[in-house]
Structure formats: structure tokens, C-alpha cells
Amino acid sequence: MLFARLVSRWPVGWLAAALGVPLLLATALLAVPALTSAPPPPAAPPPPAGPARPAGPTAPPDEAAPSEEPVPAAAPAPDSLPVVDYDPAPAGFPADPRTLDTAPLTEGLTPTRDIAAYDAPGGRPLAFLAPTINGVKLTMPIVERRTGWTAVLLPSANRRLAWLPPAEDDRTLVPLRDQIVVERRHHRLTWRRDGQAKQSWPVSLGMSGQATPLGRTFVLGRTPPPEPVYGGVDVLALGAVPDDPDAVPAGLRGAHIGVHTWYNDDTLGQDVTNGCIRLPRSAQRQILAEVPPGASVLVVEELPPAPTGHV
């Protein structure tokens, strides 16, 4: 099942960040010989030859001071741009070039007012990111920083980034400790904290034609279970959406991928859902208690084997 509504139930505290920019200074000296129209004086006789004197150390040539790469200016964002919400995000945002990277994302960004989202540093503004989606505080994992700009995972889209211009008064930064990793081949979900695996559970995943989307996404928020089949346990809605919206039942169009439980565990280890990730009930309760909004979620076919020690 996919999920079309979202309710926040987490109190969240934020970590303020202060950014400093180093100042680079360079100094140059220039010697100019004096000019004269007087004839040159007679040449003096050469001094008597003496013992050779060792040459002293020579000063290194002046090196140019390194220059900072200029920060691309942000083009003005028209007020008419759409605001990213629970519906599919506008087109034109760049693909996540490291969407299958297993490294945890350790810092999140929450807008404190609408922030214009661009397709590249200094590129085109495409939409606004608001502080909330459906009343739920929005926290997006940071994936890259470049020339003062910040790239975050785009909500309501798959494997897409949004670039945010430099600023300090329109956002709050928060540390992220948790990561959820899902392996489609093994039907396994692993909860990690600070890079270490805490626990793993079997899961049910998307059926043929409605496969659980690959790549990096994040926990958007939680919502009460819409029907009794969810076992009375809240659902985690993710930033991801179905890869093929037309493949899902008409009643689920526009919904998001979710992490949820079921009224029984008979289908664990099978591909039977509409793209969602179905957990045992006890596992869902633990994930809800431990993993906050903004935590990164990675779906891969299979994790690479762990490195072995050298003899």
C-alpha cells in the first residue's frame, strides 16, 4: 500500500550551524630602477681575486596565493514557482549521481521559510521548498556542498537532488545518526546507527511492475494506519514515489512509498506490495521509536560483501 497523507508525531530539536569563510590575502612587491640621462661613470677596476665564498640560500620565488572559487549567484526565483508538496515534484531537477552510495548521510536541513530550489549551483530556480509538507516539518538529508551551495535529496521524487543557494537565516541544520538499508534480493531491512548495524528483519517488497524504487531517499514523516490491515501501527512515509505511477491502482496515484507492518507475517520475504516495504509488527514499532524524520533510506539490490581481514 502507498500513502497519501502525513501526520507528524515527533518533537524535533535542531542544531544551529555557523559558517565561516576564510579571507585570503596576497602581497606583491615591485622594484623600479631609477632612470638618468647622465653618462655612465668610468668602470671601476675589478677587485683582487680571493677565495670563493659559498652561495647563501636563495629566497623562493613568489607564489601566487590560492584564490577561492567564486560562489555562483542565485538567480531571482519568481513567486509563481510551485512549492514542493506531497504530489510528485516538478521535473527538471538533476539526478542523484551517487544514488546507490552506501555511506550514511549525517546531516539534515530543515527550511525555516520557503527556500528556492535550483537545478545546479547558479542554475535555474524550479520550485520552492517549504518548512512543512502536509503540516509535517520537512528535514532533507544533505548529500553535497559545492561553492557555497548545498544539495539535498528532493522530496516527492526518486533519485533527484535540489540545490539551495548560500544562506544562514532560512534553514536549520540537524545531525542524522540513523540509516535504513533495504536489500531487494534478500528481502532484508537493516537499521544502522552511526554507521553500525543495529538490527535486521525480513521484509515484503514491491511486486513485478511495482518494484520498490532503488536509490537514496529519506523518512518524510509518519501517519496513522489508514486501515485495520496495517495492524494498528503507524506508517512511515518516505520521500520516494512509485517509479511508474500508472502501474499502481488508480486509488493510489500520487501516493508515496511507505514502511509499514501488516495484519500477519505470511508474505514476508516475497514481492507482493505496491512498492512499499512491509515489516514485522515488532520491527515497525522499534523503527518508529528510534528513527526520526530526515533519516536516510537506501534501497539496493544487494549490499557489497563486507571486507575481510588480511592474513
mmCIF file of C-alpha atoms in Angstrom:
data_model
loop_
_atom_site.group_PDB
_atom_site.id
_atom_site.type_symbol
_atom_site.label_atom_id
_atom_site.label_comp_id
_atom_site.label_asym_id
_atom_site.label_seq_id
_atom_site.Cartn_x
_atom_site.Cartn_y
_atom_site.Cartn_z
ATOM 1 C CA MET A 1 0.000 0.000 0.000
ATOM 2 C CA LEU A 2 1.095 3.567 -0.671
ATOM 3 C CA PHE A 3 0.316 6.551 1.492
ATOM 4 C CA ALA A 4 -1.359 9.812 0.574
ATOM 5 C CA ARG A 5 -1.454 11.625 3.910
ATOM 6 C CA LEU A 6 1.048 12.510 6.552
ATOM 7 C CA VAL A 7 0.869 13.389 10.245
ATOM 8 C CA SER A 8 3.805 14.445 12.412
ATOM 9 C CA ARG A 9 4.266 12.861 15.837
ATOM 10 C CA TRP A 10 7.943 13.653 16.535
ATOM 11 C CA PRO A 11 9.228 16.563 18.628
ATOM 12 C CA VAL A 12 12.442 17.586 16.923
ATOM 13 C CA GLY A 13 15.319 19.726 18.218
ATOM 14 C CA TRP A 14 17.607 21.463 15.792
ATOM 15 C CA LEU A 15 21.316 22.187 15.802
ATOM 16 C CA ALA A 16 22.302 25.718 14.718
ATOM 17 C CA ALA A 17 25.280 25.971 12.412
ATOM 18 C CA ALA A 18 27.633 28.918 11.964
ATOM 19 C CA LEU A 19 29.563 29.098 8.753
ATOM 20 C CA GLY A 20 32.869 30.938 8.434
ATOM 21 C CA VAL A 21 34.676 31.907 5.283
ATOM 22 C CA PRO A 22 38.471 32.350 5.445
ATOM 23 C CA LEU A 23 39.951 35.514 3.998
ATOM 24 C CA LEU A 24 42.948 35.085 1.729
ATOM 25 C CA LEU A 25 45.444 37.946 1.434
ATOM 26 C CA ALA A 26 48.211 38.316 -1.152
ATOM 27 C CA THR A 27 51.100 40.848 -1.185
ATOM 28 C CA ALA A 28 53.287 41.769 -4.144
ATOM 29 C CA LEU A 29 56.493 43.893 -4.175
ATOM 30 C CA LEU A 30 57.774 45.724 -7.236
ATOM 31 C CA ALA A 31 61.251 47.362 -7.530
ATOM 32 C CA VAL A 32 61.683 50.030 -10.195
ATOM 33 C CA PRO A 33 65.248 51.127 -11.110
ATOM 34 C CA ALA A 34 65.941 54.887 -11.296
ATOM 35 C CA LEU A 35 66.439 56.380 -14.761
ATOM 36 C CA THR A 36 69.068 59.070 -15.603
ATOM 37 C CA SER A 37 70.340 60.879 -18.702
ATOM 38 C CA ALA A 38 73.889 61.352 -17.313
ATOM 39 C CA PRO A 39 76.662 59.381 -18.954
ATOM 40 C CA PRO A 40 77.746 56.315 -17.021
ATOM 41 C CA PRO A 41 80.839 56.697 -14.762
ATOM 42 C CA PRO A 42 84.112 55.001 -15.712
ATOM 43 C CA ALA A 43 84.195 51.356 -14.910
ATOM 44 C CA ALA A 44 85.980 50.550 -11.642
ATOM 45 C CA PRO A 45 88.864 48.077 -11.752
ATOM 46 C CA PRO A 46 87.907 44.545 -10.777
ATOM 47 C CA PRO A 47 88.638 43.561 -7.154
ATOM 48 C CA PRO A 48 91.525 41.208 -6.470
ATOM 49 C CA ALA A 49 90.696 37.548 -6.667
ATOM 50 C CA GLY A 50 90.027 35.870 -3.340
ATOM 51 C CA PRO A 51 88.749 32.555 -2.054
ATOM 52 C CA ALA A 52 85.357 31.561 -3.376
ATOM 53 C CA ARG A 53 82.521 32.119 -0.932
ATOM 54 C CA PRO A 54 79.645 29.617 -0.758
ATOM 55 C CA ALA A 55 76.391 30.894 -2.066
ATOM 56 C CA GLY A 56 73.776 31.544 0.617
ATOM 57 C CA PRO A 57 70.243 30.277 0.473
ATOM 58 C CA THR A 58 68.118 31.893 -2.154
ATOM 59 C CA ALA A 59 64.622 33.086 -1.401
ATOM 60 C CA PRO A 60 61.923 31.049 -3.122
ATOM 61 C CA PRO A 61 60.094 32.793 -5.919
ATOM 62 C CA ASP A 62 56.871 34.476 -5.003
ATOM 63 C CA GLU A 63 53.958 32.044 -5.180
ATOM 64 C CA ALA A 64 50.541 33.249 -6.077
ATOM 65 C CA ALA A 65 48.128 32.970 -3.150
ATOM 66 C CA PRO A 66 45.380 30.416 -3.780
ATOM 67 C CA SER A 67 42.143 32.012 -4.851
ATOM 68 C CA GLU A 68 38.737 30.861 -3.702
ATOM 69 C CA GLU A 69 36.373 29.543 -6.318
ATOM 70 C CA PRO A 70 33.680 32.192 -6.773
ATOM 71 C CA VAL A 71 30.240 31.447 -5.381
ATOM 72 C CA PRO A 72 27.708 31.320 -8.232
ATOM 73 C CA ALA A 73 24.996 33.919 -7.759
ATOM 74 C CA ALA A 74 21.409 32.764 -7.280
ATOM 75 C CA ALA A 75 19.046 33.938 -9.985
ATOM 76 C CA PRO A 76 15.873 35.537 -8.591
ATOM 77 C CA ALA A 77 13.111 32.974 -8.064
ATOM 78 C CA PRO A 78 9.712 34.072 -9.409
ATOM 79 C CA ASP A 79 6.890 33.986 -6.883
ATOM 80 C CA SER A 80 4.916 31.901 -9.389
ATOM 81 C CA LEU A 81 7.168 28.844 -8.951
ATOM 82 C CA PRO A 82 5.427 25.780 -7.475
ATOM 83 C CA VAL A 83 6.005 24.653 -3.899
ATOM 84 C CA VAL A 84 7.136 21.042 -3.493
ATOM 85 C CA ASP A 85 4.405 19.163 -1.629
ATOM 86 C CA TYR A 86 3.115 15.602 -1.343
ATOM 87 C CA ASP A 87 2.314 15.439 -5.059
ATOM 88 C CA PRO A 88 5.136 14.469 -7.458
ATOM 89 C CA ALA A 89 7.838 17.140 -7.527
ATOM 90 C CA PRO A 90 8.284 19.340 -10.623
ATOM 91 C CA ALA A 91 10.502 17.999 -13.404
ATOM 92 C CA GLY A 92 13.950 19.332 -14.254
ATOM 93 C CA PHE A 93 15.880 18.616 -11.060
ATOM 94 C CA PRO A 94 19.199 16.797 -11.547
ATOM 95 C CA ALA A 95 19.708 13.092 -10.959
ATOM 96 C CA ASP A 96 21.481 11.964 -7.803
ATOM 97 C CA PRO A 97 24.877 10.853 -9.170
ATOM 98 C CA ARG A 98 25.592 8.655 -6.122
ATOM 99 C CA THR A 99 22.136 7.264 -5.556
ATOM 100 C CA LEU A 100 23.428 3.784 -4.610
ATOM 101 C CA ASP A 101 26.177 5.054 -2.305
ATOM 102 C CA THR A 102 26.015 3.102 0.955
ATOM 103 C CA ALA A 103 27.663 5.836 3.036
ATOM 104 C CA PRO A 104 25.253 7.205 5.645
ATOM 105 C CA LEU A 105 24.115 10.816 5.309
ATOM 106 C CA THR A 106 24.872 12.501 8.606
ATOM 107 C CA GLU A 107 23.373 15.982 8.366
ATOM 108 C CA GLY A 108 19.893 17.221 7.526
ATOM 109 C CA LEU A 109 18.418 20.583 6.559
ATOM 110 C CA THR A 110 15.040 21.958 7.611
ATOM 111 C CA PRO A 111 13.749 25.146 5.927
ATOM 112 C CA THR A 112 12.573 27.848 8.324
ATOM 113 C CA ARG A 113 10.909 29.687 5.438
ATOM 114 C CA ASP A 114 10.410 28.968 1.756
ATOM 115 C CA ILE A 115 13.745 28.318 0.020
ATOM 116 C CA ALA A 116 14.158 28.463 -3.752
ATOM 117 C CA ALA A 117 15.443 25.140 -5.137
ATOM 118 C CA TYR A 118 17.706 25.178 -8.220
ATOM 119 C CA ASP A 119 18.863 22.629 -10.772
ATOM 120 C CA ALA A 120 22.562 23.466 -10.184
ATOM 121 C CA PRO A 121 24.726 25.987 -8.316
ATOM 122 C CA GLY A 122 23.929 29.250 -10.071
ATOM 123 C CA GLY A 123 21.368 27.423 -12.230
ATOM 124 C CA ARG A 124 17.638 27.743 -12.794
ATOM 125 C CA PRO A 125 15.151 28.029 -9.913
ATOM 126 C CA LEU A 126 12.493 25.353 -10.351
ATOM 127 C CA ALA A 127 10.421 25.319 -7.152
ATOM 128 C CA PHE A 128 10.259 26.317 -3.503
ATOM 129 C CA LEU A 129 10.893 24.022 -0.548
ATOM 130 C CA ALA A 130 8.638 24.952 2.369
ATOM 131 C CA PRO A 131 9.193 24.295 6.095
ATOM 132 C CA THR A 132 6.426 21.672 6.096
ATOM 133 C CA ILE A 133 4.680 19.193 3.808
ATOM 134 C CA ASN A 134 1.086 18.442 4.789
ATOM 135 C CA GLY A 135 1.790 20.071 8.149
ATOM 136 C CA VAL A 136 4.829 17.854 8.833
ATOM 137 C CA LYS A 137 8.202 19.530 9.411
ATOM 138 C CA LEU A 138 10.448 18.802 6.428
ATOM 139 C CA THR A 139 14.003 17.560 7.041
ATOM 140 C CA MET A 140 16.071 16.598 3.970
ATOM 141 C CA PRO A 141 19.459 14.846 4.082
ATOM 142 C CA ILE A 142 22.386 16.887 2.774
ATOM 143 C CA VAL A 143 24.336 14.996 0.111
ATOM 144 C CA GLU A 144 26.865 17.563 -1.157
ATOM 145 C CA ARG A 145 28.240 21.069 -0.693
ATOM 146 C CA ARG A 146 29.827 22.971 -3.558
ATOM 147 C CA THR A 147 30.986 26.603 -3.832
ATOM 148 C CA GLY A 148 28.688 27.699 -1.037
ATOM 149 C CA TRP A 149 25.641 25.829 -2.362
ATOM 150 C CA THR A 150 24.016 22.829 -0.653
ATOM 151 C CA ALA A 151 22.444 19.796 -2.352
ATOM 152 C CA VAL A 152 19.660 17.875 -0.591
ATOM 153 C CA LEU A 153 17.579 14.855 -1.533
ATOM 154 C CA LEU A 154 14.417 16.167 -3.191
ATOM 155 C CA PRO A 155 11.143 15.046 -1.570
ATOM 156 C CA SER A 156 8.294 13.604 -3.633
ATOM 157 C CA ALA A 157 10.737 12.400 -6.285
ATOM 158 C CA ASN A 158 13.069 9.468 -6.903
ATOM 159 C CA ARG A 159 16.841 9.812 -7.138
ATOM 160 C CA ARG A 160 16.772 13.609 -7.560
ATOM 161 C CA LEU A 161 18.658 16.470 -5.907
ATOM 162 C CA ALA A 162 17.781 20.095 -5.252
ATOM 163 C CA TRP A 163 20.489 22.762 -4.956
ATOM 164 C CA LEU A 164 19.975 25.513 -2.368
ATOM 165 C CA PRO A 165 21.837 28.845 -2.502
ATOM 166 C CA PRO A 166 24.067 30.099 0.323
ATOM 167 C CA ALA A 167 22.165 31.434 3.332
ATOM 168 C CA GLU A 168 22.055 31.103 7.093
ATOM 169 C CA ASP A 169 18.722 32.635 8.059
ATOM 170 C CA ASP A 170 16.351 30.347 6.142
ATOM 171 C CA ARG A 171 17.349 26.903 7.413
ATOM 172 C CA THR A 172 18.238 24.818 10.439
ATOM 173 C CA LEU A 173 20.801 22.013 10.402
ATOM 174 C CA VAL A 174 20.328 18.800 12.363
ATOM 175 C CA PRO A 175 22.603 15.778 12.841
ATOM 176 C CA LEU A 176 21.374 12.470 11.416
ATOM 177 C CA ARG A 177 22.529 9.271 13.110
ATOM 178 C CA ASP A 178 20.244 6.670 11.574
ATOM 179 C CA GLN A 179 20.072 4.936 8.208
ATOM 180 C CA ILE A 180 17.703 2.290 6.851
ATOM 181 C CA VAL A 181 19.129 -0.055 4.206
ATOM 182 C CA VAL A 182 16.863 -2.371 2.205
ATOM 183 C CA GLU A 183 18.225 -5.209 0.057
ATOM 184 C CA ARG A 184 15.729 -6.297 -2.570
ATOM 185 C CA ARG A 185 17.441 -9.575 -3.445
ATOM 186 C CA HIS A 186 17.488 -10.798 0.145
ATOM 187 C CA HIS A 187 14.221 -9.140 1.253
ATOM 188 C CA ARG A 188 16.064 -7.674 4.225
ATOM 189 C CA LEU A 189 15.891 -4.334 6.044
ATOM 190 C CA THR A 190 18.792 -3.263 8.264
ATOM 191 C CA TRP A 191 18.635 -0.387 10.706
ATOM 192 C CA ARG A 192 22.024 1.323 11.195
ATOM 193 C CA ARG A 193 23.072 3.934 13.728
ATOM 194 C CA ASP A 194 26.335 5.858 13.492
ATOM 195 C CA GLY A 195 27.365 3.529 10.667
ATOM 196 C CA GLN A 196 26.876 0.346 12.687
ATOM 197 C CA ALA A 197 24.178 -2.267 12.034
ATOM 198 C CA LYS A 198 21.779 -2.429 14.980
ATOM 199 C CA GLN A 199 19.216 -4.958 13.759
ATOM 200 C CA SER A 200 17.859 -6.629 10.607
ATOM 201 C CA TRP A 201 14.423 -8.004 9.716
ATOM 202 C CA PRO A 202 12.795 -9.811 6.785
ATOM 203 C CA VAL A 203 10.519 -7.659 4.612
ATOM 204 C CA SER A 204 7.992 -7.908 1.805
ATOM 205 C CA LEU A 205 8.656 -5.654 -1.204
ATOM 206 C CA GLY A 206 7.040 -4.442 -4.417
ATOM 207 C CA MET A 207 5.593 -6.895 -6.900
ATOM 208 C CA SER A 208 6.619 -7.140 -10.551
ATOM 209 C CA GLY A 209 5.835 -3.861 -12.327
ATOM 210 C CA GLN A 210 5.573 -2.037 -8.995
ATOM 211 C CA ALA A 211 9.027 -2.761 -7.593
ATOM 212 C CA THR A 212 10.259 -0.859 -4.563
ATOM 213 C CA PRO A 213 12.298 2.020 -6.082
ATOM 214 C CA LEU A 214 16.087 1.750 -5.918
ATOM 215 C CA GLY A 215 18.296 4.531 -4.630
ATOM 216 C CA ARG A 216 18.578 7.027 -1.798
ATOM 217 C CA THR A 217 15.511 8.599 -0.209
ATOM 218 C CA PHE A 218 14.587 9.566 3.355
ATOM 219 C CA VAL A 219 11.955 9.386 6.076
ATOM 220 C CA LEU A 220 9.436 12.122 5.379
ATOM 221 C CA GLY A 221 7.110 11.559 8.333
ATOM 222 C CA ARG A 222 4.607 9.202 9.923
ATOM 223 C CA THR A 223 0.890 8.721 9.577
ATOM 224 C CA PRO A 224 -1.728 6.688 11.438
ATOM 225 C CA PRO A 225 -2.647 3.379 9.773
ATOM 226 C CA PRO A 226 -5.452 4.042 7.283
ATOM 227 C CA GLU A 227 -6.993 0.558 7.553
ATOM 228 C CA PRO A 228 -7.071 -2.353 10.035
ATOM 229 C CA VAL A 229 -4.825 -4.460 7.766
ATOM 230 C CA TYR A 230 -1.874 -2.377 8.963
ATOM 231 C CA GLY A 231 -2.091 -3.946 12.382
ATOM 232 C CA GLY A 232 -2.801 -0.751 14.284
ATOM 233 C CA VAL A 233 0.799 0.527 13.940
ATOM 234 C CA ASP A 234 1.761 3.889 12.427
ATOM 235 C CA VAL A 235 3.260 4.041 8.943
ATOM 236 C CA LEU A 236 6.482 5.783 7.879
ATOM 237 C CA ALA A 237 6.031 7.736 4.645
ATOM 238 C CA LEU A 238 9.214 8.147 2.582
ATOM 239 C CA GLY A 239 10.268 10.847 0.152
ATOM 240 C CA ALA A 240 10.118 8.280 -2.671
ATOM 241 C CA VAL A 241 7.171 7.717 -5.009
ATOM 242 C CA PRO A 242 6.346 4.843 -7.415
ATOM 243 C CA ASP A 243 8.736 4.653 -10.368
ATOM 244 C CA ASP A 244 5.767 4.023 -12.674
ATOM 245 C CA PRO A 245 2.764 5.945 -11.339
ATOM 246 C CA ASP A 246 0.487 4.435 -13.979
ATOM 247 C CA ALA A 247 1.256 0.893 -12.784
ATOM 248 C CA VAL A 248 -0.270 1.327 -9.333
ATOM 249 C CA PRO A 249 -4.037 1.087 -8.710
ATOM 250 C CA ALA A 250 -5.934 4.264 -9.504
ATOM 251 C CA GLY A 251 -6.750 4.857 -5.837
ATOM 252 C CA LEU A 252 -3.026 5.043 -5.010
ATOM 253 C CA ARG A 253 -1.973 7.533 -7.702
ATOM 254 C CA GLY A 254 0.028 10.389 -6.200
ATOM 255 C CA ALA A 255 0.875 8.439 -3.034
ATOM 256 C CA HIS A 256 4.316 7.816 -1.533
ATOM 257 C CA ILE A 257 6.285 4.675 -0.773
ATOM 258 C CA GLY A 258 5.816 3.650 2.862
ATOM 259 C CA VAL A 259 7.364 1.442 5.523
ATOM 260 C CA HIS A 260 4.618 -0.400 7.419
ATOM 261 C CA THR A 261 3.524 -3.623 9.031
ATOM 262 C CA TRP A 262 0.662 -5.984 8.124
ATOM 263 C CA TYR A 263 -2.013 -7.920 9.952
ATOM 264 C CA ASN A 264 0.055 -11.101 9.515
ATOM 265 C CA ASP A 265 3.582 -12.088 8.515
ATOM 266 C CA ASP A 266 2.640 -14.689 5.908
ATOM 267 C CA THR A 267 4.131 -12.762 2.963
ATOM 268 C CA LEU A 268 7.483 -11.736 4.466
ATOM 269 C CA GLY A 269 10.283 -12.463 2.013
ATOM 270 C CA GLN A 270 8.008 -12.077 -1.021
ATOM 271 C CA ASP A 271 7.343 -9.429 -3.684
ATOM 272 C CA VAL A 272 3.667 -8.704 -3.061
ATOM 273 C CA THR A 273 3.256 -4.982 -2.240
ATOM 274 C CA ASN A 274 2.516 -1.948 -4.396
ATOM 275 C CA GLY A 275 6.109 -0.805 -3.806
ATOM 276 C CA CYS A 276 6.045 -0.343 -0.045
ATOM 277 C CA ILE A 277 8.327 -2.042 2.478
ATOM 278 C CA ARG A 278 6.390 -4.360 4.801
ATOM 279 C CA LEU A 279 7.923 -5.252 8.188
ATOM 280 C CA PRO A 280 7.015 -7.478 11.143
ATOM 281 C CA ARG A 281 4.934 -5.562 13.679
ATOM 282 C CA SER A 282 7.596 -5.569 16.406
ATOM 283 C CA ALA A 283 10.179 -4.248 13.928
ATOM 284 C CA GLN A 284 7.890 -1.433 12.818
ATOM 285 C CA ARG A 285 7.359 -0.348 16.415
ATOM 286 C CA GLN A 286 11.108 -0.255 17.016
ATOM 287 C CA ILE A 287 11.771 1.728 13.829
ATOM 288 C CA LEU A 288 9.074 4.220 14.806
ATOM 289 C CA ALA A 289 10.614 4.633 18.264
ATOM 290 C CA GLU A 290 14.203 5.034 17.047
ATOM 291 C CA VAL A 291 14.342 6.570 13.562
ATOM 292 C CA PRO A 292 13.365 10.266 13.165
ATOM 293 C CA PRO A 293 12.309 12.248 10.087
ATOM 294 C CA GLY A 294 15.172 13.087 7.753
ATOM 295 C CA ALA A 295 16.944 9.765 8.292
ATOM 296 C CA SER A 296 18.283 8.417 5.008
ATOM 297 C CA VAL A 297 16.844 5.285 3.402
ATOM 298 C CA LEU A 298 18.822 3.323 0.821
ATOM 299 C CA VAL A 299 17.296 0.628 -1.384
ATOM 300 C CA VAL A 300 19.778 -1.582 -3.262
ATOM 301 C CA GLU A 301 19.658 -4.951 -4.968
ATOM 302 C CA GLU A 302 22.334 -6.283 -2.646
ATOM 303 C CA LEU A 303 24.995 -4.821 -0.391
ATOM 304 C CA PRO A 304 28.611 -5.498 -1.374
ATOM 305 C CA PRO A 305 30.285 -8.171 0.736
ATOM 306 C CA ALA A 306 31.970 -6.948 3.892
ATOM 307 C CA PRO A 307 35.763 -6.632 3.528
ATOM 308 C CA THR A 308 37.703 -9.500 5.033
ATOM 309 C CA GLY A 309 40.808 -9.070 7.166
ATOM 310 C CA HIS A 310 44.274 -9.622 5.722
ATOM 311 C CA VAL A 311 46.359 -12.509 6.982
#
